[in-house]
Amino acid sequence: MSQTKQTWLFKNPVYIVSTATVGGTMEQKSPYAKNFDYLFTSNYAGQTSFEQAEQALIEKACLLATQKAQWKLNEIDVFIAGDLLNQITSSSFTARNLNIPYLGIFSACSTSMQGLALAAQLVSSGASSSALTATVSHNCTAERQFRYPTEYGAQKPPYSQYTATAAGAALVSTSRHPVQITSATIGKVIDFNVTDPLNMGAAMAPAAVSTIRNHLNERGLKANYYDRIITGDLGKVGYDIASDLLKKDGISLNKEQFMDCGCLLYGDQKNVFSGGSGCGCAASMVYGHFVKELQEGNLQRVLVATTGALHSPMSVHQNKSILCISHAVSLERGDF
Amino acid sequence: MSQTKQTWLFKNPVYIVSTATVGGTMEQKSPYAKNFDYLFTSNYAGQTSFEQAEQALIEKACLLATQKAQWKLNEIDVFIAGDLLNQITSSSFTARNLNIPYLGIFSACSTSMQGLALAAQLVSSGASSSALTATVSHNCTAERQFRYPTEYGAQKPPYSQYTATAAGAALVSTSRHPVQITSATIGKVIDFNVTDPLNMGAAMAPAAVSTIRNHLNERGLKANYYDRIITGDLGKVGYDIASDLLKKDGISLNKEQFMDCGCLLYGDQKNVFSGGSGCGCAASMVYGHFVKELQEGNLQRVLVATTGALHSPMSVHQNKSILCISHAVSLERGDF
């Protein structure tokens, strides 16, 4: 019996056919605003509740990704999605409207890469000929569910993060496209006994480092094989911790090589505290910015390690720690 | 481009190495009580909250399945689990303690077969050399989260169901064992506009029928290919509706061929209303009873189509309908 193996290599080549990203009002002020395919001018997104708005975001991302590829929904074999809402309802209602066989997943803010890993695995192995994967977060639904309704005006510590109102979707198939999904590393749950649900960057940093390290070891790669190693939403606090932990593991990366979507999405805006977070933060930065950079040939190889905090309000009330996980997917430019 | 294909065929043979099931106090009165590997004598399962008890149930099922196979946890490549609690915390805390790379999934009461389908797919394709999949439900956590805390003594209509306090786990690998996992059909979300969250059997019946019909069509099989076609937790009300719908589709099955775990688990007990439900209902009946029947050669071929209602309390409060899904897995006795 061999030891646990975390990394999947996709021997039958599998590609990102198209991606789409959708955002809300804060995302209009992002330095990466131009990379969004659609930005709603109200966080209600034309709906009557924030939960309906969240569903509108993910659904629009899915439809745009499909349209950009000039595919029809009934040509897609499986839809893999998840979100932060209890019972991932935004994803499930979207699955109803898309009418595609559906696998619901939950990995908190690491959902985008769990979804992309599974999509690539199912397509590479031939189980599905194509897969659509998506995720979403909405600032107001996350605040209400995990913390306090925004209307209460609760004060926040400087290490807290701002949940992105954003969705991202990716369509995956074996048909040749510039960005190949070459491997994925499925994370273990890492618990550093952080109990403050506002300090998630610190809680998630060790999970990202564990997955990046195991990914490089299992693939026998040095870190500089990748032009970029990207985390999902550690924010400034978590990013610094992760940088230090990587250094201790002998993985020294400069600020050009190692980047965090949570630090990038809102640039220097002060009201996001330590940075962006939420499933939509990594999804919109990776599917909006980094995939485009790969498609255009500005980057050749990117490792994306999103991180998720797997707590619930109930587990926090019961004094349980903030469990974290990180799933990584490697995106490499094929020879086109 | 071909039309959507829902069914995965596992060409490289993959087997159930072992299963384990754990229950609570109501399950001791089940006609299938002897099939449980462990029955807690209190629904607190030695813990201080029902949520901790739920975690204790799934963790025990995982450890027992591993022990029965004489495997070690660090020989398992991936753990695939989900439950009904917000943010599937029972599964995630178990993943931390097992220390196995973890894929969190959510498919409500259809979680067991979504997990088994993914486990079989990952192992059959060679991505993982082995997989452990598990799910759990606890009557008191489900009542508190989805309906009213049990202590309130809320009255229930006769078509309501009783959430099982039970967990089931299955270990999957390519090493030859009597029960082979031969295929899986991933369900679409089906919405028949049922809005009463206590009437889930009726809501879920069309999803089960859709998946069973598509499974048979895509595999080119007649229903009598299977000795048993089993649904997860339709209960008496949902079972009768599903029987009628199957008949309308030209699939006539007698009460020996078509069975429902929700009707079976608690036998004739009156206080479960229409029958058992919850992720643990199907998991304990399938992994405890039907897999054993296959292992002992009393059954040759079984199709299990579990069903899940994908609503949340929030989606119900916002007047959304009860979305449903059904995933099916075929279990067939190899030539041993």
PDB file of C-alpha atoms in Angstrom, chain B residues 19-252:
ATOM      1  CA  THR B  19     -18.632  -0.473   4.541  1.00  0.00           C
ATOM      2  CA  ALA B  20     -19.670   0.514   8.049  1.00  0.00           C
ATOM      3  CA  THR B  21     -22.847   1.970   9.523  1.00  0.00           C
ATOM      4  CA  VAL B  22     -23.545   3.631  12.853  1.00  0.00           C
ATOM      5  CA  GLY B  23     -26.901   4.593  14.364  1.00  0.00           C
ATOM      6  CA  GLY B  24     -28.618   6.132  17.364  1.00  0.00           C
ATOM      7  CA  THR B  25     -31.474   5.153  19.648  1.00  0.00           C
ATOM      8  CA  MET B  26     -34.368   5.064  17.154  1.00  0.00           C
ATOM      9  CA  GLU B  27     -32.240   2.894  14.909  1.00  0.00           C
ATOM     10  CA  GLN B  28     -32.007   0.272  17.688  1.00  0.00           C
ATOM     11  CA  LYS B  29     -35.725  -0.373  17.111  1.00  0.00           C
ATOM     12  CA  SER B  30     -35.205  -0.771  13.362  1.00  0.00           C
ATOM     13  CA  PRO B  31     -35.963  -4.174  11.814  1.00  0.00           C
ATOM     14  CA  TYR B  32     -32.478  -3.734  10.313  1.00  0.00           C
ATOM     15  CA  ALA B  33     -30.805  -2.931  13.665  1.00  0.00           C
ATOM     16  CA  LYS B  34     -28.579  -6.006  13.440  1.00  0.00           C
ATOM     17  CA  ASN B  35     -27.009  -4.649  10.255  1.00  0.00           C
ATOM     18  CA  PHE B  36     -25.552  -1.618  12.025  1.00  0.00           C
ATOM     19  CA  ASP B  37     -21.921  -1.995  13.044  1.00  0.00           C
ATOM     20  CA  TYR B  38     -22.440   0.242  16.067  1.00  0.00           C
ATOM     21  CA  LEU B  39     -25.493   1.742  17.774  1.00  0.00           C
ATOM     22  CA  PHE B  40     -25.060   4.538  20.279  1.00  0.00           C
ATOM     23  CA  THR B  41     -27.280   4.172  23.358  1.00  0.00           C
ATOM     24  CA  SER B  42     -27.796   7.950  23.531  1.00  0.00           C
ATOM     25  CA  ASN B  43     -28.317  10.400  20.678  1.00  0.00           C
ATOM     26  CA  TYR B  44     -25.643  12.557  22.334  1.00  0.00           C
ATOM     27  CA  ALA B  45     -23.166   9.774  21.439  1.00  0.00           C
ATOM     28  CA  GLY B  46     -21.053  10.740  24.452  1.00  0.00           C
ATOM     29  CA  GLN B  47     -20.784  14.368  23.308  1.00  0.00           C
ATOM     30  CA  THR B  48     -22.114  17.626  24.762  1.00  0.00           C
ATOM     31  CA  SER B  49     -24.140  18.795  21.741  1.00  0.00           C
ATOM     32  CA  PHE B  50     -26.100  17.126  18.976  1.00  0.00           C
ATOM     33  CA  GLU B  51     -23.743  18.653  16.395  1.00  0.00           C
ATOM     34  CA  GLN B  52     -20.759  17.018  18.116  1.00  0.00           C
ATOM     35  CA  ALA B  53     -22.755  13.788  18.264  1.00  0.00           C
ATOM     36  CA  GLU B  54     -23.363  13.953  14.524  1.00  0.00           C
ATOM     37  CA  GLN B  55     -19.626  14.276  13.970  1.00  0.00           C
ATOM     38  CA  ALA B  56     -19.019  11.321  16.314  1.00  0.00           C
ATOM     39  CA  LEU B  57     -21.360   9.170  14.201  1.00  0.00           C
ATOM     40  CA  ILE B  58     -19.683   9.842  10.855  1.00  0.00           C
ATOM     41  CA  GLU B  59     -16.201   9.603  12.312  1.00  0.00           C
ATOM     42  CA  LYS B  60     -16.992   6.225  13.878  1.00  0.00           C
ATOM     43  CA  ALA B  61     -18.426   4.940  10.586  1.00  0.00           C
ATOM     44  CA  CYS B  62     -15.237   6.003   8.768  1.00  0.00           C
ATOM     45  CA  LEU B  63     -12.944   4.404  11.336  1.00  0.00           C
ATOM     46  CA  LEU B  64     -14.970   1.171  11.403  1.00  0.00           C
ATOM     47  CA  ALA B  65     -15.014   0.866   7.593  1.00  0.00           C
ATOM     48  CA  THR B  66     -11.243   1.328   7.538  1.00  0.00           C
ATOM     49  CA  GLN B  67     -10.664  -1.125  10.397  1.00  0.00           C
ATOM     50  CA  LYS B  68     -12.954  -3.767   8.881  1.00  0.00           C
ATOM     51  CA  ALA B  69     -10.824  -3.635   5.736  1.00  0.00           C
ATOM     52  CA  GLN B  70      -7.657  -3.733   7.854  1.00  0.00           C
ATOM     53  CA  TRP B  71      -6.468  -0.595   6.144  1.00  0.00           C
ATOM     54  CA  LYS B  72      -4.692   2.361   7.685  1.00  0.00           C
ATOM     55  CA  LEU B  73      -6.019   5.884   7.195  1.00  0.00           C
ATOM     56  CA  ASN B  74      -2.785   7.066   5.585  1.00  0.00           C
ATOM     57  CA  GLU B  75      -3.248   4.502   2.820  1.00  0.00           C
ATOM     58  CA  ILE B  76      -6.377   6.288   1.595  1.00  0.00           C
ATOM     59  CA  ASP B  77      -5.939   8.933  -1.118  1.00  0.00           C
ATOM     60  CA  VAL B  78      -9.132  10.899  -0.777  1.00  0.00           C
ATOM     61  CA  PHE B  79     -12.079  11.385   1.586  1.00  0.00           C
ATOM     62  CA  ILE B  80     -15.368  12.476  -0.018  1.00  0.00           C
ATOM     63  CA  ALA B  81     -18.088  13.485   2.410  1.00  0.00           C
ATOM     64  CA  GLY B  82     -21.029  15.747   3.037  1.00  0.00           C
ATOM     65  CA  ASP B  83     -23.940  16.179   5.413  1.00  0.00           C
ATOM     66  CA  LEU B  84     -26.994  18.368   6.040  1.00  0.00           C
ATOM     67  CA  LEU B  85     -25.461  20.827   8.501  1.00  0.00           C
ATOM     68  CA  ASN B  86     -24.721  24.343   7.295  1.00  0.00           C
ATOM     69  CA  GLN B  87     -21.243  24.355   5.713  1.00  0.00           C
ATOM     70  CA  ILE B  88     -21.145  20.518   6.134  1.00  0.00           C
ATOM     71  CA  THR B  89     -19.171  20.897   9.373  1.00  0.00           C
ATOM     72  CA  SER B  90     -19.612  17.275  10.525  1.00  0.00           C
ATOM     73  CA  SER B  91     -17.794  16.124   7.409  1.00  0.00           C
ATOM     74  CA  SER B  92     -15.074  18.783   7.530  1.00  0.00           C
ATOM     75  CA  PHE B  93     -14.198  18.181  11.201  1.00  0.00           C
ATOM     76  CA  THR B  94     -14.061  14.459  10.440  1.00  0.00           C
ATOM     77  CA  ALA B  95     -11.744  15.169   7.496  1.00  0.00           C
ATOM     78  CA  ARG B  96      -9.438  17.026   9.887  1.00  0.00           C
ATOM     79  CA  ASN B  97      -9.306  14.068  12.283  1.00  0.00           C
ATOM     80  CA  LEU B  98      -8.846  11.467   9.531  1.00  0.00           C
ATOM     81  CA  ASN B  99      -6.121  13.630   7.913  1.00  0.00           C
ATOM     82  CA  ILE B 100      -6.988  12.454   4.385  1.00  0.00           C
ATOM     83  CA  PRO B 101      -7.177  14.842   1.367  1.00  0.00           C
ATOM     84  CA  TYR B 102     -10.776  15.985   1.372  1.00  0.00           C
ATOM     85  CA  LEU B 103     -13.490  16.828  -1.132  1.00  0.00           C
ATOM     86  CA  GLY B 104     -16.554  18.332   0.524  1.00  0.00           C
ATOM     87  CA  ILE B 105     -19.809  17.681  -1.313  1.00  0.00           C
ATOM     88  CA  PHE B 106     -23.442  18.676  -0.835  1.00  0.00           C
ATOM     89  CA  SER B 107     -26.396  16.880  -2.277  1.00  0.00           C
ATOM     90  CA  ALA B 108     -28.704  16.804   0.757  1.00  0.00           C
ATOM     91  CA  CYS B 109     -30.042  13.261   1.276  1.00  0.00           C
ATOM     92  CA  SER B 110     -28.551  12.154  -2.047  1.00  0.00           C
ATOM     93  CA  THR B 111     -25.046  12.740  -0.686  1.00  0.00           C
ATOM     94  CA  SER B 112     -24.224   9.052  -0.178  1.00  0.00           C
ATOM     95  CA  MET B 113     -24.550   8.186  -3.870  1.00  0.00           C
ATOM     96  CA  GLN B 114     -22.915  11.434  -5.075  1.00  0.00           C
ATOM     97  CA  GLY B 115     -19.996  10.494  -2.832  1.00  0.00           C
ATOM     98  CA  LEU B 116     -19.905   6.865  -3.970  1.00  0.00           C
ATOM     99  CA  ALA B 117     -20.148   7.908  -7.634  1.00  0.00           C
ATOM    100  CA  LEU B 118     -17.214  10.305  -7.274  1.00  0.00           C
ATOM    101  CA  ALA B 119     -15.202   7.790  -5.220  1.00  0.00           C
ATOM    102  CA  ALA B 120     -15.702   5.112  -7.886  1.00  0.00           C
ATOM    103  CA  GLN B 121     -14.895   7.553 -10.680  1.00  0.00           C
ATOM    104  CA  LEU B 122     -11.655   8.794  -9.075  1.00  0.00           C
ATOM    105  CA  VAL B 123     -10.478   5.242  -8.326  1.00  0.00           C
ATOM    106  CA  SER B 124     -11.555   3.733 -11.646  1.00  0.00           C
ATOM    107  CA  SER B 125      -9.776   6.475 -13.595  1.00  0.00           C
ATOM    108  CA  GLY B 126      -6.606   6.053 -11.548  1.00  0.00           C
ATOM    109  CA  ALA B 127      -6.611   9.598 -10.122  1.00  0.00           C
ATOM    110  CA  SER B 128      -6.826   8.103  -6.630  1.00  0.00           C
ATOM    111  CA  SER B 129      -5.788   4.564  -5.753  1.00  0.00           C
ATOM    112  CA  SER B 130      -8.449   4.431  -3.035  1.00  0.00           C
ATOM    113  CA  ALA B 131     -11.263   6.578  -1.682  1.00  0.00           C
ATOM    114  CA  LEU B 132     -13.323   6.704   1.480  1.00  0.00           C
ATOM    115  CA  THR B 133     -16.792   8.218   1.219  1.00  0.00           C
ATOM    116  CA  ALA B 134     -19.233   8.888   4.028  1.00  0.00           C
ATOM    117  CA  THR B 135     -22.289  10.817   5.082  1.00  0.00           C
ATOM    118  CA  VAL B 136     -24.356  11.365   8.200  1.00  0.00           C
ATOM    119  CA  SER B 137     -27.568  12.893   9.495  1.00  0.00           C
ATOM    120  CA  HIS B 138     -28.800  13.444  13.038  1.00  0.00           C
ATOM    121  CA  ASN B 139     -32.463  13.865  13.851  1.00  0.00           C
ATOM    122  CA  CYS B 140     -31.972  16.630  16.402  1.00  0.00           C
ATOM    123  CA  THR B 141     -29.532  18.754  14.366  1.00  0.00           C
ATOM    124  CA  ALA B 142     -31.740  18.495  11.281  1.00  0.00           C
ATOM    125  CA  GLU B 143     -34.908  19.376  13.202  1.00  0.00           C
ATOM    126  CA  ARG B 144     -33.238  22.393  14.821  1.00  0.00           C
ATOM    127  CA  GLN B 145     -31.713  23.647  11.585  1.00  0.00           C
ATOM    128  CA  PHE B 146     -34.464  22.953   9.064  1.00  0.00           C
ATOM    129  CA  ARG B 147     -37.646  22.957  11.138  1.00  0.00           C
ATOM    130  CA  TYR B 148     -38.035  23.571  14.877  1.00  0.00           C
ATOM    131  CA  PRO B 149     -35.906  22.363  17.796  1.00  0.00           C
ATOM    132  CA  THR B 150     -37.388  19.051  18.975  1.00  0.00           C
ATOM    133  CA  GLU B 151     -37.955  20.571  22.428  1.00  0.00           C
ATOM    134  CA  TYR B 152     -40.653  22.882  20.977  1.00  0.00           C
ATOM    135  CA  GLY B 153     -42.888  19.856  20.360  1.00  0.00           C
ATOM    136  CA  ALA B 154     -44.153  21.131  16.989  1.00  0.00           C
ATOM    137  CA  GLN B 155     -46.911  19.021  15.429  1.00  0.00           C
ATOM    138  CA  LYS B 156     -46.171  17.311  12.136  1.00  0.00           C
ATOM    139  CA  PRO B 157     -48.385  16.318   9.227  1.00  0.00           C
ATOM    140  CA  PRO B 158     -48.694  12.611   8.366  1.00  0.00           C
ATOM    141  CA  TYR B 159     -46.704  13.029   5.132  1.00  0.00           C
ATOM    142  CA  SER B 160     -43.652  14.340   7.002  1.00  0.00           C
ATOM    143  CA  GLN B 161     -40.626  12.117   7.576  1.00  0.00           C
ATOM    144  CA  TYR B 162     -38.242  11.324  10.418  1.00  0.00           C
ATOM    145  CA  THR B 163     -34.566  12.211   9.887  1.00  0.00           C
ATOM    146  CA  ALA B 164     -32.393   9.213  10.714  1.00  0.00           C
ATOM    147  CA  THR B 165     -29.620   9.523  13.292  1.00  0.00           C
ATOM    148  CA  ALA B 166     -27.199   7.447  11.298  1.00  0.00           C
ATOM    149  CA  ALA B 167     -23.962   7.441   9.332  1.00  0.00           C
ATOM    150  CA  GLY B 168     -22.554   5.212   6.622  1.00  0.00           C
ATOM    151  CA  ALA B 169     -19.118   4.930   5.080  1.00  0.00           C
ATOM    152  CA  ALA B 170     -17.675   2.956   2.171  1.00  0.00           C
ATOM    153  CA  LEU B 171     -14.078   2.270   1.205  1.00  0.00           C
ATOM    154  CA  VAL B 172     -13.456   1.940  -2.531  1.00  0.00           C
ATOM    155  CA  SER B 173     -10.451   0.559  -4.410  1.00  0.00           C
ATOM    156  CA  THR B 174      -9.469  -1.489  -7.457  1.00  0.00           C
ATOM    157  CA  SER B 175      -8.667  -4.575  -5.364  1.00  0.00           C
ATOM    158  CA  ARG B 176     -11.108  -7.366  -6.169  1.00  0.00           C
ATOM    159  CA  HIS B 177     -14.034  -7.731  -3.779  1.00  0.00           C
ATOM    160  CA  PRO B 178     -17.529  -9.210  -4.229  1.00  0.00           C
ATOM    161  CA  VAL B 179     -19.383  -5.921  -4.837  1.00  0.00           C
ATOM    162  CA  GLN B 180     -18.376  -4.044  -7.967  1.00  0.00           C
ATOM    163  CA  ILE B 181     -19.454  -0.460  -8.638  1.00  0.00           C
ATOM    164  CA  THR B 182     -20.259  -0.589 -12.333  1.00  0.00           C
ATOM    165  CA  SER B 183     -21.801   2.779 -13.209  1.00  0.00           C
ATOM    166  CA  ALA B 184     -23.256   6.001 -11.856  1.00  0.00           C
ATOM    167  CA  THR B 185     -25.850   8.444 -13.149  1.00  0.00           C
ATOM    168  CA  ILE B 186     -25.536  12.078 -12.085  1.00  0.00           C
ATOM    169  CA  GLY B 187     -28.923  13.713 -11.642  1.00  0.00           C
ATOM    170  CA  LYS B 188     -30.348  16.947 -12.938  1.00  0.00           C
ATOM    171  CA  VAL B 189     -32.180  19.300 -10.575  1.00  0.00           C
ATOM    172  CA  ILE B 190     -35.910  18.651 -10.834  1.00  0.00           C
ATOM    173  CA  ASP B 191     -38.444  21.217  -9.653  1.00  0.00           C
ATOM    174  CA  PHE B 192     -42.116  20.302  -9.397  1.00  0.00           C
ATOM    175  CA  ASN B 193     -42.945  23.510  -7.527  1.00  0.00           C
ATOM    176  CA  VAL B 194     -43.556  21.841  -4.176  1.00  0.00           C
ATOM    177  CA  THR B 195     -43.138  24.550  -1.520  1.00  0.00           C
ATOM    178  CA  ASP B 196     -43.925  22.638   1.694  1.00  0.00           C
ATOM    179  CA  PRO B 197     -40.612  21.593   3.281  1.00  0.00           C
ATOM    180  CA  LEU B 198     -42.432  18.888   5.255  1.00  0.00           C
ATOM    181  CA  ASN B 199     -43.645  17.214   2.054  1.00  0.00           C
ATOM    182  CA  MET B 200     -40.274  16.153   0.718  1.00  0.00           C
ATOM    183  CA  GLY B 201     -41.213  12.673  -0.416  1.00  0.00           C
ATOM    184  CA  ALA B 202     -43.616  14.133  -2.973  1.00  0.00           C
ATOM    185  CA  ALA B 203     -41.045  16.718  -4.061  1.00  0.00           C
ATOM    186  CA  MET B 204     -38.273  14.136  -4.503  1.00  0.00           C
ATOM    187  CA  ALA B 205     -40.198  11.373  -6.285  1.00  0.00           C
ATOM    188  CA  PRO B 206     -39.959  12.917  -9.804  1.00  0.00           C
ATOM    189  CA  ALA B 207     -36.178  13.357  -9.387  1.00  0.00           C
ATOM    190  CA  ALA B 208     -35.741   9.674  -8.547  1.00  0.00           C
ATOM    191  CA  VAL B 209     -37.864   8.661 -11.533  1.00  0.00           C
ATOM    192  CA  SER B 210     -35.944  10.964 -13.895  1.00  0.00           C
ATOM    193  CA  THR B 211     -32.583   9.527 -12.842  1.00  0.00           C
ATOM    194  CA  ILE B 212     -33.734   5.893 -12.892  1.00  0.00           C
ATOM    195  CA  ARG B 213     -35.259   6.347 -16.370  1.00  0.00           C
ATOM    196  CA  ASN B 214     -32.175   8.098 -17.761  1.00  0.00           C
ATOM    197  CA  HIS B 215     -29.890   5.503 -16.194  1.00  0.00           C
ATOM    198  CA  LEU B 216     -31.758   2.635 -17.844  1.00  0.00           C
ATOM    199  CA  ASN B 217     -31.923   4.474 -21.194  1.00  0.00           C
ATOM    200  CA  GLU B 218     -28.254   5.457 -21.281  1.00  0.00           C
ATOM    201  CA  ARG B 219     -27.108   1.966 -20.266  1.00  0.00           C
ATOM    202  CA  GLY B 220     -29.651   0.350 -22.615  1.00  0.00           C
ATOM    203  CA  LEU B 221     -31.037  -1.804 -19.826  1.00  0.00           C
ATOM    204  CA  LYS B 222     -34.498  -2.972 -18.913  1.00  0.00           C
ATOM    205  CA  ALA B 223     -35.532  -2.383 -15.299  1.00  0.00           C
ATOM    206  CA  ASN B 224     -35.567  -6.116 -14.571  1.00  0.00           C
ATOM    207  CA  TYR B 225     -31.814  -6.225 -15.214  1.00  0.00           C
ATOM    208  CA  TYR B 226     -31.646  -5.216 -11.557  1.00  0.00           C
ATOM    209  CA  ASP B 227     -32.830  -7.465  -8.719  1.00  0.00           C
ATOM    210  CA  ARG B 228     -33.589  -4.318  -6.773  1.00  0.00           C
ATOM    211  CA  ILE B 229     -34.020  -0.657  -7.630  1.00  0.00           C
ATOM    212  CA  ILE B 230     -33.719   1.228  -4.362  1.00  0.00           C
ATOM    213  CA  THR B 231     -34.574   4.837  -3.577  1.00  0.00           C
ATOM    214  CA  GLY B 232     -33.089   6.662  -0.615  1.00  0.00           C
ATOM    215  CA  ASP B 233     -35.770   8.288   1.476  1.00  0.00           C
ATOM    216  CA  LEU B 234     -38.989   8.916  -0.405  1.00  0.00           C
ATOM    217  CA  GLY B 235     -41.078   7.536   2.444  1.00  0.00           C
ATOM    218  CA  LYS B 236     -44.510   5.986   1.883  1.00  0.00           C
ATOM    219  CA  VAL B 237     -45.982   9.095   0.223  1.00  0.00           C
ATOM    220  CA  GLY B 238     -43.063   9.637  -2.152  1.00  0.00           C
ATOM    221  CA  TYR B 239     -42.701   5.910  -2.870  1.00  0.00           C
ATOM    222  CA  ASP B 240     -46.292   5.650  -4.105  1.00  0.00           C
ATOM    223  CA  ILE B 241     -45.850   8.725  -6.313  1.00  0.00           C
ATOM    224  CA  ALA B 242     -42.582   7.353  -7.719  1.00  0.00           C
ATOM    225  CA  SER B 243     -44.205   3.961  -8.419  1.00  0.00           C
ATOM    226  CA  ASP B 244     -46.985   5.670 -10.355  1.00  0.00           C
ATOM    227  CA  LEU B 245     -44.576   7.881 -12.305  1.00  0.00           C
ATOM    228  CA  LEU B 246     -42.376   4.894 -13.198  1.00  0.00           C
ATOM    229  CA  LYS B 247     -45.451   3.038 -14.417  1.00  0.00           C
ATOM    230  CA  LYS B 248     -46.365   6.009 -16.635  1.00  0.00           C
ATOM    231  CA  ASP B 249     -42.846   5.767 -18.100  1.00  0.00           C
ATOM    232  CA  GLY B 250     -43.463   2.103 -18.883  1.00  0.00           C
ATOM    233  CA  ILE B 251     -41.317   0.856 -15.988  1.00  0.00           C
ATOM    234  CA  SER B 252     -43.481  -1.531 -14.003  1.00  0.00           C
TER     235      SER B 252
END
